[in-house]
Short mmCIF file of C-alpha atoms and ligand atoms in Angstrom, two decimals:
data_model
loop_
_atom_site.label_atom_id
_atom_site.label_comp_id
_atom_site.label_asym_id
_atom_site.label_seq_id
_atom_site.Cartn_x
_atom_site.Cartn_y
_atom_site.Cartn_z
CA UNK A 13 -179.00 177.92 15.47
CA UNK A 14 -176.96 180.26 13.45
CA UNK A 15 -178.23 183.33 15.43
CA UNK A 16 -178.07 186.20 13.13
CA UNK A 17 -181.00 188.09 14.63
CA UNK A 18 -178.21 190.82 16.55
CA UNK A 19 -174.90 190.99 17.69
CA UNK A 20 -176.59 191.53 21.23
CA UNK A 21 -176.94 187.35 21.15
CA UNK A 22 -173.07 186.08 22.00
CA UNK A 23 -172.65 184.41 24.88
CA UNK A 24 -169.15 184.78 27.01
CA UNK A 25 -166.68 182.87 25.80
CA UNK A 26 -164.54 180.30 28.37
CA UNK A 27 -161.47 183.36 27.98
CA UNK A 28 -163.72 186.31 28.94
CA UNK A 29 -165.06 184.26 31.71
CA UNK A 30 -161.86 183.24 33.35
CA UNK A 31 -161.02 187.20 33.09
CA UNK A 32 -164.29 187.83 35.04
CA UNK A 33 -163.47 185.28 37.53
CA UNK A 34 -160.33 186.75 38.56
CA UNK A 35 -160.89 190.14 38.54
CA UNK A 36 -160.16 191.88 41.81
CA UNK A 37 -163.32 193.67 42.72
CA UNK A 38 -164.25 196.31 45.28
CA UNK A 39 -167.46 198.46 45.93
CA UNK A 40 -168.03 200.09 42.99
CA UNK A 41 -170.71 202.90 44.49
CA UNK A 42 -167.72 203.69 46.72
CA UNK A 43 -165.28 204.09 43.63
CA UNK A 44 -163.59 200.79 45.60
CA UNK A 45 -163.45 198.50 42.43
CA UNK A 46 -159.92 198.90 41.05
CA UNK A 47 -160.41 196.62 38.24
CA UNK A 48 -163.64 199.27 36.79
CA UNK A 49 -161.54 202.24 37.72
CA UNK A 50 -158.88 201.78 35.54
CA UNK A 51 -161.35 200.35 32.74
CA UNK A 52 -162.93 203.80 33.06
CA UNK A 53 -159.67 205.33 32.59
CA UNK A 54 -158.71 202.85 30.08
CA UNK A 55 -161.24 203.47 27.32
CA UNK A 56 -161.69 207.28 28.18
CA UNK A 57 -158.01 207.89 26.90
CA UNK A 58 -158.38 205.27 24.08
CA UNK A 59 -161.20 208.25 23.01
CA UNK A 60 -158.91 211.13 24.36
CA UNK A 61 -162.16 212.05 26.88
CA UNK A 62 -161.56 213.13 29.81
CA UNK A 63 -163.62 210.35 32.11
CA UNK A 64 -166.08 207.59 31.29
CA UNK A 65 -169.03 206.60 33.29
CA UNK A 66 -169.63 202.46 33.28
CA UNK A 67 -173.54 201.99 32.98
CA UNK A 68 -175.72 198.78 32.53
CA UNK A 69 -177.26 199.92 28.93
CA UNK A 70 -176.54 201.85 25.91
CA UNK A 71 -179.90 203.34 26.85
CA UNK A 72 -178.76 204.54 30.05
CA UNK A 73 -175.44 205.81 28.87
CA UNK A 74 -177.82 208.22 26.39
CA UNK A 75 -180.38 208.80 28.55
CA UNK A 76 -177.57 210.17 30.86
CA UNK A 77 -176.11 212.49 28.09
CA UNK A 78 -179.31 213.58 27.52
CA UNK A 79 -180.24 214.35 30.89
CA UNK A 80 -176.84 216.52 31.27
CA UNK A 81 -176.88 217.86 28.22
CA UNK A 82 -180.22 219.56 28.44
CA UNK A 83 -182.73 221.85 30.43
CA UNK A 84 -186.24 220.41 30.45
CA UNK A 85 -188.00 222.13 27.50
CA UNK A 86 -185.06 221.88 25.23
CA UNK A 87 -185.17 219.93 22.15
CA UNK A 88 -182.84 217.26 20.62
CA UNK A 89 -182.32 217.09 16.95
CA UNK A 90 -182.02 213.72 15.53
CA UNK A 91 -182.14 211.50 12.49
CA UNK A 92 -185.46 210.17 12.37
CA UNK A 93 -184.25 206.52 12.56
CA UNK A 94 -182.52 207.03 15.58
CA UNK A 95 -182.29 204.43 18.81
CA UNK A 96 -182.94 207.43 21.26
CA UNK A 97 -185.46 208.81 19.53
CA UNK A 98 -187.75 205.33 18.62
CA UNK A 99 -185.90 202.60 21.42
CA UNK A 100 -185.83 203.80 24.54
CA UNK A 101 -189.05 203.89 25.71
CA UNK A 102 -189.40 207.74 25.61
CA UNK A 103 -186.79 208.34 27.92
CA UNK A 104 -186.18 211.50 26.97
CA UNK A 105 -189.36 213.02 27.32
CA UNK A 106 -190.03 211.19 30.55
CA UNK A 107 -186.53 211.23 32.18
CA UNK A 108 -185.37 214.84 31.20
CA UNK A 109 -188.51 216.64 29.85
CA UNK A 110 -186.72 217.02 26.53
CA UNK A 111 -188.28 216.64 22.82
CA UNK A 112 -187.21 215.26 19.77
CA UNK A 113 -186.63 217.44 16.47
CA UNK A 114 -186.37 214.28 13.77
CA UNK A 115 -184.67 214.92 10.76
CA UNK A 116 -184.61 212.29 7.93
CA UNK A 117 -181.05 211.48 7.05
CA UNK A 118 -179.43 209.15 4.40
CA UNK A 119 -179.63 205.62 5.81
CA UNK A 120 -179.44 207.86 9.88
CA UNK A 121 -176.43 209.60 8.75
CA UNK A 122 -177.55 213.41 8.68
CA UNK A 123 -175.03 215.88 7.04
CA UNK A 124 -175.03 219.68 8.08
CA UNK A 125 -177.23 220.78 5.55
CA UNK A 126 -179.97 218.65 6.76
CA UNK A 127 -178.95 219.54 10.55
CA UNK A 128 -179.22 223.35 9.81
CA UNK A 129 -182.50 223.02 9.27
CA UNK A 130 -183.96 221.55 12.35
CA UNK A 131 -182.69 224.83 14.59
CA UNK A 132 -185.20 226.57 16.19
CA UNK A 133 -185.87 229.96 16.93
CA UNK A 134 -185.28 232.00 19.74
CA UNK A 135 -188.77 233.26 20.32
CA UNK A 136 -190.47 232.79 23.92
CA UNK A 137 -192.94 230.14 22.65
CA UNK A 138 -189.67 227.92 20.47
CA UNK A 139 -188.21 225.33 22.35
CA UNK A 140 -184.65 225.94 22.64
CA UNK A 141 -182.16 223.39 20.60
CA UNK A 142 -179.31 222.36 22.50
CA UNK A 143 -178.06 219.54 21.36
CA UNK A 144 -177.49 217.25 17.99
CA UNK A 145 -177.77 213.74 18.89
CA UNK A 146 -175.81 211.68 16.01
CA UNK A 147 -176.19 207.42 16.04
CA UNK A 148 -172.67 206.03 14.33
CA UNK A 149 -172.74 203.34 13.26
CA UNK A 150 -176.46 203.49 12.91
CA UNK A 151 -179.04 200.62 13.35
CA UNK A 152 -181.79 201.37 11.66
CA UNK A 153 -179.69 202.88 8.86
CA UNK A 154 -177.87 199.45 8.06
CA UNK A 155 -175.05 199.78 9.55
CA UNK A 156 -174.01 203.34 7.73
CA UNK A 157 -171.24 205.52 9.54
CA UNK A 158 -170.23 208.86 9.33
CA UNK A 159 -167.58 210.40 7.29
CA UNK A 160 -164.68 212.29 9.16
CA UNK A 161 -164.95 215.26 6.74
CA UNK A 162 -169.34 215.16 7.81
CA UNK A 163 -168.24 215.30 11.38
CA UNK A 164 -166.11 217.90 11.15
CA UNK A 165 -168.72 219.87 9.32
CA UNK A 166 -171.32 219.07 11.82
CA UNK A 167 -169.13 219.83 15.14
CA UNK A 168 -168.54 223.44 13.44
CA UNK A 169 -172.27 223.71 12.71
CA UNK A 170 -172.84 223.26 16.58
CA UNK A 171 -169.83 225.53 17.63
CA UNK A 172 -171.43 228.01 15.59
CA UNK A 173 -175.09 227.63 17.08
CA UNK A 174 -173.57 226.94 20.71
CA UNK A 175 -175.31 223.47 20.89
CA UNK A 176 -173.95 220.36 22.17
CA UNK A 177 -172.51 217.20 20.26
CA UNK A 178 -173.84 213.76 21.19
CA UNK A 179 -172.22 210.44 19.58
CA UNK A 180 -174.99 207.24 20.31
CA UNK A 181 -171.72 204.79 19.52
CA UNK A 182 -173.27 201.26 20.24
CA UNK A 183 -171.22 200.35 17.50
CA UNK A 184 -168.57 202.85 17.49
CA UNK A 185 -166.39 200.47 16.92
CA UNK A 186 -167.34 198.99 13.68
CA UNK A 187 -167.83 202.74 12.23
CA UNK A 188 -163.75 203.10 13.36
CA UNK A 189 -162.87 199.62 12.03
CA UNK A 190 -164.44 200.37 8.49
CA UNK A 191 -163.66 204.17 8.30
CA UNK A 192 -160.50 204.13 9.40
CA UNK A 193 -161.02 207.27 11.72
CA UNK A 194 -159.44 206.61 15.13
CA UNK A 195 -161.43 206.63 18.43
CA UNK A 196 -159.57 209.61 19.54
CA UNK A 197 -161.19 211.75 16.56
CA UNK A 198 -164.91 210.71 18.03
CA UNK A 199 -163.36 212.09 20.89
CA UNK A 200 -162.11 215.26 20.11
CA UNK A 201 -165.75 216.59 18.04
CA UNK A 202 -167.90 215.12 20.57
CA UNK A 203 -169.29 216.24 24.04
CA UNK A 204 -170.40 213.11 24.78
CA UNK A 205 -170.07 209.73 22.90
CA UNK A 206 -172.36 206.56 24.52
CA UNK A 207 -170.03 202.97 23.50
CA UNK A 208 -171.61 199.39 24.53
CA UNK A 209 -169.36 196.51 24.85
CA UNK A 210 -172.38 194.62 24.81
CA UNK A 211 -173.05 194.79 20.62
CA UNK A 212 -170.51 193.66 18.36
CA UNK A 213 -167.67 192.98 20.52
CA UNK A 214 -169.72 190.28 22.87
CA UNK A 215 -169.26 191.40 26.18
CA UNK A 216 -172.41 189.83 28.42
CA UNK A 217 -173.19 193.78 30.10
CA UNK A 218 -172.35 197.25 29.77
CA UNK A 219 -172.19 200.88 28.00
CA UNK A 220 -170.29 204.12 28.89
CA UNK A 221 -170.79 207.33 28.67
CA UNK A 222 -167.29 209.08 28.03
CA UNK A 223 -167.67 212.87 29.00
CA UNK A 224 -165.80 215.58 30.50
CA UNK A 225 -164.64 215.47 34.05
CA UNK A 226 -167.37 217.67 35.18
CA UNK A 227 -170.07 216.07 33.34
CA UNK A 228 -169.25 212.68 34.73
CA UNK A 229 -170.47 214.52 38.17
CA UNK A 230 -173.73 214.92 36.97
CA UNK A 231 -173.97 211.46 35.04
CA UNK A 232 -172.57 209.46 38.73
CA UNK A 233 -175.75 211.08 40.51
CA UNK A 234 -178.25 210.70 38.13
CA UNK A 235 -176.87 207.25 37.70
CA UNK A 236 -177.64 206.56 40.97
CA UNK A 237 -181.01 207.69 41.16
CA UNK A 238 -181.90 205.74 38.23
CA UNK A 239 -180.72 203.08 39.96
CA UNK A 240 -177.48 201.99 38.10
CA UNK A 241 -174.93 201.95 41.03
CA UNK A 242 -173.73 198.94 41.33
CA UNK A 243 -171.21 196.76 43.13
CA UNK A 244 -168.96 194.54 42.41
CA UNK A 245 -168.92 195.63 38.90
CA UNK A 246 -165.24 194.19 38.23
CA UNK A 247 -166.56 191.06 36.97
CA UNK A 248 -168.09 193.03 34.07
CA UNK A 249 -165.18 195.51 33.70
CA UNK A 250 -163.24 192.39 33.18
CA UNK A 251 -165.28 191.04 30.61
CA UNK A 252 -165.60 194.25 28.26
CA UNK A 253 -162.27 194.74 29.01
CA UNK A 254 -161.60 190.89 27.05
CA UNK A 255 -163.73 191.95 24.25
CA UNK A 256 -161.44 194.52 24.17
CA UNK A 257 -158.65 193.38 23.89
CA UNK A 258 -160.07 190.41 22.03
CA UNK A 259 -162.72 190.83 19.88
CA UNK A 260 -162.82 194.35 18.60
CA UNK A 261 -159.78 192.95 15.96
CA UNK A 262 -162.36 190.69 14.39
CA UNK A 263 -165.01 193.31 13.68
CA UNK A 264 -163.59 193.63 10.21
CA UNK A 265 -164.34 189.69 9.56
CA UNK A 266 -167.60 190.52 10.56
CA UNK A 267 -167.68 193.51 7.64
CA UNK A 268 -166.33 190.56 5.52
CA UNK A 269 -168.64 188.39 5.86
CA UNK A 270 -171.89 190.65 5.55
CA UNK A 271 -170.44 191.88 2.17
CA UNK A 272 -169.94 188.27 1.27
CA UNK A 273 -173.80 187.51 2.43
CA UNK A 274 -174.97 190.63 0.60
CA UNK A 275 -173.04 189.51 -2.34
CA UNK A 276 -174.84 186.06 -2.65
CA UNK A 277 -178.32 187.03 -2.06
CA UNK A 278 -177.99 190.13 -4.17
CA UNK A 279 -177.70 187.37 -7.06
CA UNK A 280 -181.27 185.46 -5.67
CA UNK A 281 -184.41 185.90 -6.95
CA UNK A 282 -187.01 187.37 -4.52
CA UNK A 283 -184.44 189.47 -2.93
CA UNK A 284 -183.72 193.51 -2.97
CA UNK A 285 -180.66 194.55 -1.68
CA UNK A 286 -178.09 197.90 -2.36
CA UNK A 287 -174.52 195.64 -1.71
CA UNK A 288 -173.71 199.55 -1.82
CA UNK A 289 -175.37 199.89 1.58
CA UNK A 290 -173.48 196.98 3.00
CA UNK A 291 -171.21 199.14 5.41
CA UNK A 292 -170.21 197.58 8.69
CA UNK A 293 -171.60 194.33 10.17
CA UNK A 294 -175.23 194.91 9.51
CA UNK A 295 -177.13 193.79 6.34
CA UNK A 296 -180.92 194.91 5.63
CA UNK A 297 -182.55 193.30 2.92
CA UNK A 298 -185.74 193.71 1.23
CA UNK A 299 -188.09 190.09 0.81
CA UNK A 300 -190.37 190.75 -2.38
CA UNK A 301 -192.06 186.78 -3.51
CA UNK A 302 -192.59 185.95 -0.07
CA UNK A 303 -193.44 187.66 3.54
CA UNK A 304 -191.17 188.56 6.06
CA UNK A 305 -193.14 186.17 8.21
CA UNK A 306 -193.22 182.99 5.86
CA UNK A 307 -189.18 183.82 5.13
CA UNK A 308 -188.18 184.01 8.59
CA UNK A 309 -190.26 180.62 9.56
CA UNK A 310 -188.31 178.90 6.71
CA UNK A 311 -184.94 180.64 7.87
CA UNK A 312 -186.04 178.91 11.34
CA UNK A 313 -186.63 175.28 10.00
CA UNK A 314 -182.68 175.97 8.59
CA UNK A 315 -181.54 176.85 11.85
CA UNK A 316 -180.89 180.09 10.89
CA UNK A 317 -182.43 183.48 12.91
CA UNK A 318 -183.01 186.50 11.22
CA UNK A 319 -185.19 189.58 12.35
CA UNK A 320 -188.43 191.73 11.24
CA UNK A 321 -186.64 195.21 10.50
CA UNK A 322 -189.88 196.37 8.65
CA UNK A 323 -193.14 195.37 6.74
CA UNK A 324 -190.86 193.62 3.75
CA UNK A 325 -187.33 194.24 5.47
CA UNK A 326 -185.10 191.51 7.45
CA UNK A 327 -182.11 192.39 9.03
CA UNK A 328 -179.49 190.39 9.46
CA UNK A 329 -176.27 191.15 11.80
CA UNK A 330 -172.90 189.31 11.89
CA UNK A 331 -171.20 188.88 14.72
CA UNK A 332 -168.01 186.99 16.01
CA UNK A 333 -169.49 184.12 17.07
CA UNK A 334 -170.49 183.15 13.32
CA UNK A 335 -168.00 182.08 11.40
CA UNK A 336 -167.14 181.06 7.75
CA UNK A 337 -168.75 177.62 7.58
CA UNK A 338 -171.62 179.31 9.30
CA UNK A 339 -171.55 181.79 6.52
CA UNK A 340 -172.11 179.25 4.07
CA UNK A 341 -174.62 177.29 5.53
CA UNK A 342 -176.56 180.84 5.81
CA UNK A 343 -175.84 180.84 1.43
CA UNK A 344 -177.52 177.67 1.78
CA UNK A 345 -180.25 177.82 3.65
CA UNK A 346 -181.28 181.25 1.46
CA UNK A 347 -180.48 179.64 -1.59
CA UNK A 348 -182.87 176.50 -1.26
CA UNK A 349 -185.59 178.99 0.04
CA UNK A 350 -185.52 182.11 -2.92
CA UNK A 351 -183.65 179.13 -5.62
C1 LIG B 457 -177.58 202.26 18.10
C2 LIG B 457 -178.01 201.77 19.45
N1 LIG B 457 -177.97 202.60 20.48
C3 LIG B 457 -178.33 202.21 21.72
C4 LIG B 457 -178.76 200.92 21.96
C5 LIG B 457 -179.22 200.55 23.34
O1 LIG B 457 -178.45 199.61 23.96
P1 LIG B 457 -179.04 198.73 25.16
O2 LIG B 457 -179.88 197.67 24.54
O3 LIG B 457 -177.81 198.20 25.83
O4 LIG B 457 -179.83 199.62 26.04
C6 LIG B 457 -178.82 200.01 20.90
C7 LIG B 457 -179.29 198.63 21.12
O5 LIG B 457 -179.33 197.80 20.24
C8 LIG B 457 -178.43 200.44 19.60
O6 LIG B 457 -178.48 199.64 18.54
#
């Protein structure tokens, strides 16, 4: 199957496995696993942070930020398509008492103006705003990232109000590859930025949370009490460490290729899609002579997967482990079913 459902789906490649075999590996709740210390250490200063925390999840890696960021009570403001707010299981209210202020962005990218608005008070009965919670690249959005001039704009706006910057960066990578803005910018406007090696660039496990020296403190123990101390983790250090060093330079074929999908069915009949909105490596499209349900079946009996992203919206997401021939039997197999 041409698995185009998410770029969660690769499987390890025989390189990144041989990495993970031969990693050297010590206790990792002991700070014994050389091989995960110096990834730490690795990606923190690729993002000019001071420390990064290796977690199991993107989820975790924002529930953590949340956690430290905030005093139960507080509220979070966020685009209203964002993963904290609608994927992780409430985490926030449940794990850190904390609320959600939802603000409704341009395709999850919110701009200052927008932000501005969603401060509260500070009346005894307002909840008190402490942080801005931004998702780039974003998921729900398509694939849209941030601008380093909206950034900018947005890490003054919460200098100004004394609130806290949070960067959800699943797929900070593909917002880097297609902007142009180095990691080390993300960096330097954020408090906390959440990166999974586990997305686009195909690593089997693992998120972290890159934070200040003293906020790593508080993310190790809650880590632990949430129960993500782990081992031996040098076998998965090694592995995002190979998508690293591997796979993050084809994120732009991936950008290729979704333009080039976007492209073709832009030109079918039955299809709605903004090539416009065709950003990164994620491609929602709008199915308008047939269901989501009947169009996916027939994308099945074509080998091709493709997911729900709405009542009349698929999504489709390109990852390194389709390729160009793949990409044309996915023309295909749309073509014969909205010819
Ligand atoms: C934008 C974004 N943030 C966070 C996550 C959570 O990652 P995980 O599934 O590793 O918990 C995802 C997962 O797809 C995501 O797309």
């Amino acid at each position: 199957m041409i698995d185009l459902r998410s770029d969660t789906v690769t499987k390890p490649t025989e390189g990144m496995r041989k990495a993970m075999a031969q990693a050297e590996v010590g206790d990792d709740v002991f700070k014994e696993d050389p091989t995960m210390n110096a990834f730490q250490e690795k990606v923190a200063e690729m993002f000019d942070m001071e420390a990064g925390v290796f977690v199991p999840s993107g989820t975790m890696g924002n529930q953590l930020a949340m956690n430290i960021l905030t005093q139960p009570g507080d509220e979070v403001i966020i685009d209203v398509t964002g993963h904290v707010y609608n994927y992780e299981s409430a985490g926030g209210p449940f794990l850190s008492g904390i609320q959600f202020m939802t603000l409704k962005g341009d395709r999850g990218v919110m701009t200052p103006e927008l932000i501005r608005t969603g401060f509260r008070g500070h009346n005894d009965w307002d909840p008190r705003t402490s942080v801005i919670s931004l998702e780039n690249t974003t998921n729900k959005g398509g694939g849209a990232f941030y601008t380093k001039e909206n950034l900018l704009a947005i890490r003054k706006l919460a200098d100004e109000k004394g609130v806290m910057l949070h960067i959800d960066g699943a797929r900070i990578w593909n917002a880097s590859v297609a902007s142009g803005i180095p990691l080390s910018f993300y960096g330097s406007i954020a408090d906390t930025i959440s990166v999974c090696f586990s997305k686009a660039l195909g690593a089997p496990i693992g998120s972290m949370l890159l934070c200040s020296q003293e906020n790593k403190r508080l993310a190790m123990r809650k880590r632990k009490m949430w129960g993500g101390g782990m081992r031996q983790v040098g076998i998965l250090a090694a592995a995002a460490d190979y998508a690293l060093d591997n796979h993050y330079k084809l994120l732009e074929d991936d950008h290729r290729r979704a333009k080039s999908f976007t492209e073709f069915i832009s030109g079918l009949n039955g299809i709605n899609v903004n090539l416009d909105d065709v950003a990164t490596n994620i491609v929602l499209f709008d199915v308008t002579s047939k269901t989501v349900e009947e169009t996916l079946k027939l994308l099945s009996s074509n080998h091709i997967g493709m997911s729900q992203f709405g009542p009349n919206t698929i999504r489709a997401v390109f990852h390194f482990q389709v390729d160009d021939k793949d990409l044309e039997d996915v023309k295909k197999g749309m073509n014969s079913i909205f010819k």
